[in-house]
mmCIF file of C-alpha atoms in Angstrom:
data_model
loop_
_atom_site.group_PDB
_atom_site.id
_atom_site.type_symbol
_atom_site.label_atom_id
_atom_site.label_comp_id
_atom_site.label_asym_id
_atom_site.label_seq_id
_atom_site.Cartn_x
_atom_site.Cartn_y
_atom_site.Cartn_z
ATOM 1 C CA UNK H 1 95.175 101.063 76.404
ATOM 2 C CA UNK H 2 95.556 104.806 75.263
ATOM 3 C CA UNK H 3 92.035 106.252 76.626
ATOM 4 C CA UNK H 4 92.498 108.818 79.563
ATOM 5 C CA UNK H 5 92.027 106.521 83.048
ATOM 6 C CA UNK H 6 89.634 108.301 85.548
ATOM 7 C CA UNK H 7 90.177 107.280 89.395
ATOM 8 C CA UNK H 8 87.406 109.052 90.764
ATOM 9 C CA UNK H 9 83.971 106.909 90.958
ATOM 10 C CA UNK H 10 81.166 106.833 93.403
ATOM 11 C CA UNK H 11 79.100 103.982 95.053
ATOM 12 C CA UNK H 12 76.503 103.780 92.547
ATOM 13 C CA UNK H 13 78.995 103.035 89.603
ATOM 14 C CA UNK H 14 80.320 100.102 91.392
ATOM 15 C CA UNK H 15 80.744 97.188 89.056
ATOM 16 C CA UNK H 16 82.933 94.777 91.206
ATOM 17 C CA UNK H 17 81.730 96.017 94.823
ATOM 18 C CA UNK H 18 79.435 95.635 97.088
ATOM 19 C CA UNK H 19 79.410 97.888 100.778
ATOM 20 C CA UNK H 20 76.942 96.514 103.313
ATOM 21 C CA UNK H 21 77.407 98.717 106.147
ATOM 22 C CA UNK H 22 76.053 97.463 109.660
ATOM 23 C CA UNK H 23 76.678 100.337 112.740
ATOM 24 C CA UNK H 24 79.920 99.604 113.944
ATOM 25 C CA UNK H 25 80.023 96.800 111.005
ATOM 26 C CA UNK H 26 80.698 96.344 107.763
ATOM 27 C CA UNK H 27 80.800 93.807 104.499
ATOM 28 C CA UNK H 28 82.977 94.323 101.657
ATOM 29 C CA UNK H 29 82.263 91.959 98.888
ATOM 30 C CA UNK H 30 84.413 91.422 95.827
ATOM 31 C CA UNK H 31 81.885 90.267 93.262
ATOM 32 C CA UNK H 32 83.652 91.402 89.934
ATOM 33 C CA UNK H 33 82.124 91.952 86.566
ATOM 34 C CA UNK H 34 83.504 89.661 83.930
ATOM 35 C CA UNK H 35 82.628 91.597 81.458
ATOM 36 C CA UNK H 36 83.394 95.085 83.550
ATOM 37 C CA UNK H 37 87.199 95.711 82.786
ATOM 38 C CA UNK H 38 88.815 98.539 81.882
ATOM 39 C CA UNK H 39 89.861 98.022 78.585
ATOM 40 C CA UNK H 40 88.847 95.862 76.057
ATOM 41 C CA UNK H 41 90.564 92.337 74.924
ATOM 42 C CA UNK H 42 90.070 90.548 78.327
ATOM 43 C CA UNK H 43 87.591 89.387 80.672
ATOM 44 C CA UNK H 44 87.858 89.181 84.263
ATOM 45 C CA UNK H 45 87.516 85.696 85.519
ATOM 46 C CA UNK H 46 87.770 84.290 88.850
ATOM 47 C CA UNK H 47 87.146 87.425 90.673
ATOM 48 C CA UNK H 48 90.350 89.105 89.001
ATOM 49 C CA UNK H 49 91.148 92.544 89.078
ATOM 50 C CA UNK H 50 92.200 95.132 86.832
ATOM 51 C CA UNK H 51 93.206 98.735 87.667
ATOM 52 C CA UNK H 52 89.178 99.285 87.360
ATOM 53 C CA UNK H 53 88.826 97.237 90.116
ATOM 54 C CA UNK H 54 91.164 98.934 92.524
ATOM 55 C CA UNK H 55 89.947 102.430 91.987
ATOM 56 C CA UNK H 56 86.847 101.280 92.865
ATOM 57 C CA UNK H 57 88.455 99.808 96.171
ATOM 58 C CA UNK H 58 90.754 102.767 96.626
ATOM 59 C CA UNK H 59 87.176 105.137 96.767
ATOM 60 C CA UNK H 60 85.862 102.465 99.147
ATOM 61 C CA UNK H 61 88.663 103.035 101.547
ATOM 62 C CA UNK H 62 88.232 106.356 101.342
ATOM 63 C CA UNK H 63 84.783 107.333 101.849
ATOM 64 C CA UNK H 64 85.185 104.015 104.572
ATOM 65 C CA UNK H 65 87.421 106.992 106.614
ATOM 66 C CA UNK H 66 85.858 110.207 105.471
ATOM 67 C CA UNK H 67 81.576 109.140 105.539
ATOM 68 C CA UNK H 68 81.970 106.046 107.868
ATOM 69 C CA UNK H 69 84.094 106.678 110.832
ATOM 70 C CA UNK H 70 81.272 104.957 112.551
ATOM 71 C CA UNK H 71 82.379 101.467 111.532
ATOM 72 C CA UNK H 72 85.084 99.766 113.121
ATOM 73 C CA UNK H 73 85.914 96.337 110.944
ATOM 74 C CA UNK H 74 85.319 95.783 108.062
ATOM 75 C CA UNK H 75 84.725 92.319 106.157
ATOM 76 C CA UNK H 76 86.695 91.079 103.303
ATOM 77 C CA UNK H 77 84.961 88.491 101.174
ATOM 78 C CA UNK H 78 84.277 87.056 98.095
ATOM 79 C CA UNK H 79 80.607 87.128 96.765
ATOM 80 C CA UNK H 80 81.329 84.207 94.254
ATOM 81 C CA UNK H 81 81.119 80.603 94.801
ATOM 82 C CA UNK H 82 84.812 78.414 94.916
ATOM 83 C CA UNK H 83 86.769 81.802 94.723
ATOM 84 C CA UNK H 84 88.575 84.360 96.529
ATOM 85 C CA UNK H 85 90.193 86.425 94.358
ATOM 86 C CA UNK H 86 92.627 84.607 91.863
ATOM 87 C CA UNK H 87 94.845 87.968 91.574
ATOM 88 C CA UNK H 88 95.041 90.422 88.394
ATOM 89 C CA UNK H 89 94.396 89.767 85.860
ATOM 90 C CA UNK H 90 96.834 87.995 83.465
ATOM 91 C CA UNK H 91 95.328 88.434 79.700
ATOM 92 C CA UNK H 92 95.242 92.101 81.068
ATOM 93 C CA UNK H 93 98.733 92.181 81.849
ATOM 94 C CA UNK H 94 99.967 90.599 78.996
ATOM 95 C CA UNK H 95 98.385 93.402 76.507
ATOM 96 C CA UNK H 96 99.379 96.341 78.572
ATOM 97 C CA UNK H 97 102.348 98.600 77.994
ATOM 98 C CA UNK H 98 105.653 98.413 80.612
ATOM 99 C CA UNK H 99 104.507 101.623 82.041
ATOM 100 C CA UNK H 100 100.988 100.574 82.661
ATOM 101 C CA UNK H 101 102.163 97.264 84.298
ATOM 102 C CA UNK H 102 104.521 99.370 86.864
ATOM 103 C CA UNK H 103 102.032 102.063 87.517
ATOM 104 C CA UNK H 104 99.527 99.480 88.131
ATOM 105 C CA UNK H 105 101.077 97.756 90.391
ATOM 106 C CA UNK H 106 102.003 101.144 92.071
ATOM 107 C CA UNK H 107 98.930 101.685 92.444
ATOM 108 C CA UNK H 108 97.474 98.819 93.548
ATOM 109 C CA UNK H 109 100.237 98.458 96.515
ATOM 110 C CA UNK H 110 99.249 101.851 97.425
ATOM 111 C CA UNK H 111 95.541 100.581 97.944
ATOM 112 C CA UNK H 112 96.611 97.611 100.175
ATOM 113 C CA UNK H 113 98.759 100.449 101.916
ATOM 114 C CA UNK H 114 95.951 102.672 102.394
ATOM 115 C CA UNK H 115 93.709 99.143 104.294
ATOM 116 C CA UNK H 116 96.382 98.713 106.447
ATOM 117 C CA UNK H 117 96.492 102.502 107.151
ATOM 118 C CA UNK H 118 93.188 102.606 107.720
ATOM 119 C CA UNK H 119 94.052 100.762 111.130
ATOM 120 C CA UNK H 120 96.982 102.704 112.551
ATOM 121 C CA UNK H 121 94.963 106.201 111.373
ATOM 122 C CA UNK H 122 91.319 105.277 111.861
ATOM 123 C CA UNK H 123 91.589 102.364 113.476
ATOM 124 C CA UNK H 124 89.250 100.332 111.135
ATOM 125 C CA UNK H 125 90.597 96.841 111.235
ATOM 126 C CA UNK H 126 90.504 94.712 108.125
ATOM 127 C CA UNK H 127 89.225 91.174 108.066
ATOM 128 C CA UNK H 128 89.625 88.797 104.758
ATOM 129 C CA UNK H 129 87.044 85.748 105.187
ATOM 130 C CA UNK H 130 88.613 83.102 102.988
ATOM 131 C CA UNK H 131 86.418 81.048 101.054
ATOM 132 C CA UNK H 132 87.624 79.068 97.848
ATOM 133 C CA UNK H 133 90.741 79.523 96.160
ATOM 134 C CA UNK H 134 92.636 82.857 97.170
ATOM 135 C CA UNK H 135 96.364 83.321 94.729
ATOM 136 C CA UNK H 136 98.658 85.394 93.845
ATOM 137 C CA UNK H 137 97.073 88.938 93.967
ATOM 138 C CA UNK H 138 94.453 87.860 95.771
ATOM 139 C CA UNK H 139 96.354 86.476 98.707
ATOM 140 C CA UNK H 140 98.532 90.142 98.679
ATOM 141 C CA UNK H 141 95.279 91.628 99.274
ATOM 142 C CA UNK H 142 94.197 89.281 102.267
ATOM 143 C CA UNK H 143 97.976 89.625 103.524
ATOM 144 C CA UNK H 144 96.337 93.872 103.492
ATOM 145 C CA UNK H 145 93.914 93.204 106.285
ATOM 146 C CA UNK H 146 94.886 92.981 109.926
ATOM 147 C CA UNK H 147 93.467 89.363 110.630
ATOM 148 C CA UNK H 148 92.799 86.465 107.617
ATOM 149 C CA UNK H 149 90.221 83.428 108.109
ATOM 150 C CA UNK H 150 90.416 80.411 106.206
ATOM 151 C CA UNK H 151 87.545 78.108 105.352
ATOM 152 C CA UNK H 152 88.674 74.316 106.117
ATOM 153 C CA UNK H 153 86.522 72.556 103.221
ATOM 154 C CA UNK H 154 89.026 70.559 101.962
ATOM 155 C CA UNK H 155 89.829 72.949 98.982
ATOM 156 C CA UNK H 156 89.983 76.528 99.861
ATOM 157 C CA UNK H 157 94.097 77.598 99.640
ATOM 158 C CA UNK H 158 96.131 80.837 100.229
ATOM 159 C CA UNK H 159 98.908 80.586 97.392
ATOM 160 C CA UNK H 160 101.435 82.897 95.896
ATOM 161 C CA UNK H 161 102.255 81.307 92.451
ATOM 162 C CA UNK H 162 103.722 83.961 90.607
ATOM 163 C CA UNK H 163 107.214 81.991 90.574
ATOM 164 C CA UNK H 164 106.020 78.517 89.417
ATOM 165 C CA UNK H 165 103.959 79.564 87.148
ATOM 166 C CA UNK H 166 104.782 82.962 85.234
ATOM 167 C CA UNK H 167 108.211 83.165 86.470
ATOM 168 C CA UNK H 168 108.283 86.316 88.164
ATOM 169 C CA UNK H 169 107.863 87.558 91.898
ATOM 170 C CA UNK H 170 104.836 88.802 93.259
ATOM 171 C CA UNK H 171 104.114 92.128 92.544
ATOM 172 C CA UNK H 172 102.027 94.112 95.244
ATOM 173 C CA UNK H 173 104.140 93.317 98.817
ATOM 174 C CA UNK H 174 103.340 89.626 98.562
ATOM 175 C CA UNK H 175 106.860 88.705 99.819
ATOM 176 C CA UNK H 176 107.484 91.824 102.435
ATOM 177 C CA UNK H 177 103.898 91.090 104.490
ATOM 178 C CA UNK H 178 104.567 87.734 104.593
ATOM 179 C CA UNK H 179 108.148 87.519 106.121
ATOM 180 C CA UNK H 180 108.066 91.214 107.512
ATOM 181 C CA UNK H 181 104.289 91.392 109.102
ATOM 182 C CA UNK H 182 103.315 88.081 109.739
ATOM 183 C CA UNK H 183 106.563 86.614 110.489
ATOM 184 C CA UNK H 184 106.221 83.579 108.554
ATOM 185 C CA UNK H 185 109.731 81.758 108.372
ATOM 186 C CA UNK H 186 112.143 82.979 105.280
ATOM 187 C CA UNK H 187 112.551 78.610 104.750
ATOM 188 C CA UNK H 188 108.610 78.462 104.116
ATOM 189 C CA UNK H 189 108.467 81.212 102.078
ATOM 190 C CA UNK H 190 110.873 79.896 99.463
ATOM 191 C CA UNK H 191 108.288 77.245 99.505
ATOM 192 C CA UNK H 192 105.405 77.894 99.497
ATOM 193 C CA UNK H 193 106.195 81.202 96.590
ATOM 194 C CA UNK H 194 106.984 77.456 94.566
ATOM 195 C CA UNK H 195 103.886 75.677 95.532
ATOM 196 C CA UNK H 196 101.490 76.304 91.880
ATOM 197 C CA UNK H 197 98.882 74.643 94.517
ATOM 198 C CA UNK H 198 99.311 76.461 97.813
ATOM 199 C CA UNK H 199 98.444 75.825 101.431
ATOM 200 C CA UNK H 200 95.151 74.995 102.482
ATOM 201 C CA UNK H 201 93.973 73.894 106.186
ATOM 202 C CA UNK H 202 95.632 73.570 109.388
ATOM 203 C CA UNK H 203 99.352 73.548 107.478
ATOM 204 C CA UNK H 204 98.290 77.014 106.687
ATOM 205 C CA UNK H 205 98.144 78.129 110.117
ATOM 206 C CA UNK H 206 100.753 75.999 111.310
ATOM 207 C CA UNK H 207 103.531 78.412 108.768
ATOM 208 C CA UNK H 208 101.500 81.749 110.276
ATOM 209 C CA UNK H 209 100.130 82.051 106.768
ATOM 210 C CA UNK H 210 96.409 83.104 107.906
ATOM 211 C CA UNK H 211 95.740 83.436 111.836
ATOM 212 C CA UNK H 212 92.591 80.603 111.659
ATOM 213 C CA UNK H 213 90.940 78.137 110.200
ATOM 214 C CA UNK H 214 87.296 77.163 111.032
ATOM 215 C CA UNK H 215 85.472 74.434 109.565
ATOM 216 C CA UNK H 216 82.703 75.091 106.962
ATOM 217 C CA UNK H 217 79.842 74.303 108.831
ATOM 218 C CA UNK H 218 80.695 77.319 111.897
ATOM 219 C CA UNK H 219 82.545 79.572 109.301
ATOM 220 C CA UNK H 220 80.663 82.507 108.509
ATOM 221 C CA UNK H 221 79.423 82.560 112.342
ATOM 222 C CA UNK H 222 83.057 82.748 113.816
ATOM 223 C CA UNK H 223 83.625 85.336 110.739
ATOM 224 C CA UNK H 224 80.672 87.281 112.850
ATOM 225 C CA UNK H 225 81.310 86.574 116.131
ATOM 226 C CA UNK H 226 85.275 87.839 116.141
ATOM 227 C CA UNK H 227 83.817 90.496 114.241
ATOM 228 C CA UNK H 228 81.737 91.710 116.864
ATOM 229 C CA UNK H 229 85.088 90.433 119.483
ATOM 230 C CA UNK H 230 87.197 93.388 117.260
ATOM 231 C CA UNK H 231 84.855 95.634 117.391
ATOM 232 C CA UNK H 232 83.825 95.822 121.055
ATOM 233 C CA UNK H 233 88.248 95.425 121.806
ATOM 234 C CA UNK H 234 88.169 98.802 119.069
ATOM 235 C CA UNK H 235 88.696 102.150 121.909
ATOM 236 C CA UNK H 236 87.159 104.304 118.728
ATOM 237 C CA UNK H 237 84.981 107.014 119.910
ATOM 238 C CA UNK H 238 82.111 107.084 117.514
ATOM 239 C CA UNK H 239 81.964 109.853 115.031
ATOM 240 C CA UNK H 240 79.373 111.291 111.645
ATOM 241 C CA UNK H 241 81.464 111.554 108.789
ATOM 242 C CA UNK H 242 81.275 113.749 106.054
ATOM 243 C CA UNK H 243 80.348 113.551 102.291
ATOM 244 C CA UNK H 244 83.174 113.494 99.688
ATOM 245 C CA UNK H 245 81.574 114.957 96.406
ATOM 246 C CA UNK H 246 83.260 114.841 93.265
ATOM 247 C CA UNK H 247 86.168 116.377 92.700
ATOM 248 C CA UNK H 248 86.019 120.320 90.660
ATOM 249 C CA UNK H 249 88.218 119.704 87.689
ATOM 250 C CA UNK H 250 88.850 120.906 83.961
ATOM 251 C CA UNK H 251 90.926 119.508 81.803
ATOM 252 C CA UNK H 252 92.102 120.514 78.728
ATOM 253 C CA UNK H 253 92.803 119.374 75.281
ATOM 254 C CA UNK H 254 96.712 120.336 75.468
ATOM 255 C CA UNK H 255 97.015 118.283 79.527
ATOM 256 C CA UNK H 256 95.939 120.928 80.945
ATOM 257 C CA UNK H 257 93.518 120.773 84.150
ATOM 258 C CA UNK H 258 92.242 123.172 86.329
ATOM 259 C CA UNK H 259 91.358 122.181 90.160
ATOM 260 C CA UNK H 260 89.825 124.660 92.493
ATOM 261 C CA UNK H 261 93.290 124.338 94.707
ATOM 262 C CA UNK H 262 96.004 123.977 91.752
ATOM 263 C CA UNK H 263 96.477 124.316 88.234
ATOM 264 C CA UNK H 264 98.772 121.820 86.064
ATOM 265 C CA UNK H 265 100.591 122.714 83.029
ATOM 266 C CA UNK H 266 101.578 119.594 80.858
ATOM 267 C CA UNK H 267 104.662 120.796 78.716
ATOM 268 C CA UNK H 268 104.499 117.441 76.145
ATOM 269 C CA UNK H 269 107.652 118.899 73.826
ATOM 270 C CA UNK H 270 109.665 119.343 76.882
ATOM 271 C CA UNK H 271 108.262 115.951 78.968
ATOM 272 C CA UNK H 272 107.737 117.711 81.724
ATOM 273 C CA UNK H 273 104.386 118.997 84.385
ATOM 274 C CA UNK H 274 104.210 122.490 86.462
ATOM 275 C CA UNK H 275 101.686 122.356 89.850
ATOM 276 C CA UNK H 276 100.431 125.433 90.885
ATOM 277 C CA UNK H 277 99.398 125.364 94.314
ATOM 278 C CA UNK H 278 97.238 128.062 95.205
ATOM 279 C CA UNK H 279 97.002 128.761 99.089
ATOM 280 C CA UNK H 280 93.682 129.402 101.233
ATOM 281 C CA UNK H 281 91.556 132.663 100.326
ATOM 282 C CA UNK H 282 90.037 132.613 103.374
ATOM 283 C CA UNK H 283 91.097 131.958 107.366
ATOM 284 C CA UNK H 284 90.900 128.976 108.873
ATOM 285 C CA UNK H 285 87.781 127.582 110.886
ATOM 286 C CA UNK H 286 87.561 128.276 114.035
ATOM 287 C CA UNK H 287 87.889 125.145 115.291
ATOM 288 C CA UNK H 288 87.257 121.111 114.372
ATOM 289 C CA UNK H 289 83.989 121.354 114.739
ATOM 290 C CA UNK H 290 83.983 124.077 112.464
ATOM 291 C CA UNK H 291 85.969 122.252 109.888
ATOM 292 C CA UNK H 292 84.021 119.279 110.128
ATOM 293 C CA UNK H 293 80.566 121.381 109.053
ATOM 294 C CA UNK H 294 82.600 122.655 106.054
ATOM 295 C CA UNK H 295 83.401 118.463 105.418
ATOM 296 C CA UNK H 296 85.150 118.736 102.015
ATOM 297 C CA UNK H 297 85.116 122.362 101.009
ATOM 298 C CA UNK H 298 87.587 122.682 104.183
ATOM 299 C CA UNK H 299 90.480 124.054 102.377
ATOM 300 C CA UNK H 300 93.093 121.163 103.580
ATOM 301 C CA UNK H 301 91.403 118.184 102.808
ATOM 302 C CA UNK H 302 90.266 119.917 99.414
ATOM 303 C CA UNK H 303 94.095 120.300 98.970
ATOM 304 C CA UNK H 304 94.478 116.946 99.169
ATOM 305 C CA UNK H 305 91.826 114.675 97.333
ATOM 306 C CA UNK H 306 93.187 117.086 94.860
ATOM 307 C CA UNK H 307 96.673 117.034 94.674
ATOM 308 C CA UNK H 308 96.283 112.793 94.950
ATOM 309 C CA UNK H 309 94.274 112.877 91.711
ATOM 310 C CA UNK H 310 96.125 115.088 90.170
ATOM 311 C CA UNK H 311 99.480 112.760 90.805
ATOM 312 C CA UNK H 312 97.143 109.510 89.578
ATOM 313 C CA UNK H 313 96.627 111.286 86.549
ATOM 314 C CA UNK H 314 100.001 112.644 85.410
ATOM 315 C CA UNK H 315 101.500 109.260 86.276
ATOM 316 C CA UNK H 316 98.915 106.763 83.944
ATOM 317 C CA UNK H 317 97.463 109.838 81.645
ATOM 318 C CA UNK H 318 100.736 111.627 80.850
ATOM 319 C CA UNK H 319 103.606 108.877 81.073
ATOM 320 C CA UNK H 320 105.965 111.709 79.082
ATOM 321 C CA UNK H 321 106.145 113.538 81.663
ATOM 322 C CA UNK H 322 109.341 112.495 83.501
ATOM 323 C CA UNK H 323 110.087 115.453 85.916
ATOM 324 C CA UNK H 324 106.934 117.463 88.379
ATOM 325 C CA UNK H 325 107.610 120.727 89.280
ATOM 326 C CA UNK H 326 105.618 122.271 92.259
ATOM 327 C CA UNK H 327 105.732 125.842 92.516
ATOM 328 C CA UNK H 328 102.738 128.147 95.012
ATOM 329 C CA UNK H 329 100.934 130.799 95.162
ATOM 330 C CA UNK H 330 99.390 132.829 98.461
ATOM 331 C CA UNK H 331 100.341 133.983 101.598
ATOM 332 C CA UNK H 332 102.387 131.446 103.321
ATOM 333 C CA UNK H 333 101.308 132.579 107.159
ATOM 334 C CA UNK H 334 97.577 131.330 105.758
ATOM 335 C CA UNK H 335 98.785 127.843 104.767
ATOM 336 C CA UNK H 336 100.377 127.705 108.024
ATOM 337 C CA UNK H 337 97.023 128.982 110.021
ATOM 338 C CA UNK H 338 94.717 125.989 108.232
ATOM 339 C CA UNK H 339 98.096 123.636 108.719
ATOM 340 C CA UNK H 340 97.955 124.548 112.751
ATOM 341 C CA UNK H 341 94.140 124.058 113.051
ATOM 342 C CA UNK H 342 94.893 120.220 112.596
ATOM 343 C CA UNK H 343 98.147 119.962 114.346
ATOM 344 C CA UNK H 344 96.888 121.397 117.304
ATOM 345 C CA UNK H 345 93.695 118.612 117.071
ATOM 346 C CA UNK H 346 95.515 115.957 115.785
ATOM 347 C CA UNK H 347 93.975 113.677 118.075
ATOM 348 C CA UNK H 348 90.267 114.577 116.653
ATOM 349 C CA UNK H 349 89.237 111.359 113.757
ATOM 350 C CA UNK H 350 89.409 114.028 110.960
ATOM 351 C CA UNK H 351 92.226 115.775 111.398
#
């Protein structure tokens, strides 16, 4: 797993997800390409995922917020029969270095957090529509949604089988979301995490593992109706989004990276990396309408996207850099002026 990992992608490059937009509703369909692993040596069977699958998901969540602010409800479902998601790919994890496993879990956790933030910060509610087996990281993905619906077909289940199968605890927030977010009793959590077969139907609802259990014959129409209800209850106004083009960056053989707003200098012998942030060279937009007109070229948004990409790049591709040093250049007053525009318009959808 020594190839450089690129955290940028675009909808035209997706191999594992499909997104269907319909006004204020969107359908996010997980349909993982078994042969589309980020590395060699494993197949992504049963809608299992690796870092490449989650890089696409992170891109979708971000684009949903910035490019499609009109969306109020996102229905997450599987594009495969009899399986929702089997979680992280075990063969991928078996062949990965410890550092990659840690960073993989960090990234997947941050992506789940971003899904939850999409509701609190952008009023986009995620609904998990589960048909088939939903296990491990697959159930943790569903737990990141705001509402979970499970089909009652006698075979579909939710499970966190990591302890009985692998002798490890769930790695991307499952236990925390069960107890803190869903308020599941701790004794039931103990039993649930010891059950390899998982829980189905009415018991899953009784234990608060899901929000609704619906018969197979009425499942699709009930999911559609519930999504429409949530959209109607949303007080979110409709807006026109902004495009998120590819970032401008150049990566040199010595590890240095140059973006439009920052530079990375890597000292591999010293195990450090220095991020040099350049302040804005122009005055801030006159108002938020001008900010929206600038779109992804607006300094604050450009810096945020580039800094996020830079930190991810260092975390996964320069793992020996144990110390990150931040420096800044430019006029502090100019930075404060750009920041003040967003601060003074905190209720604007793009702020």
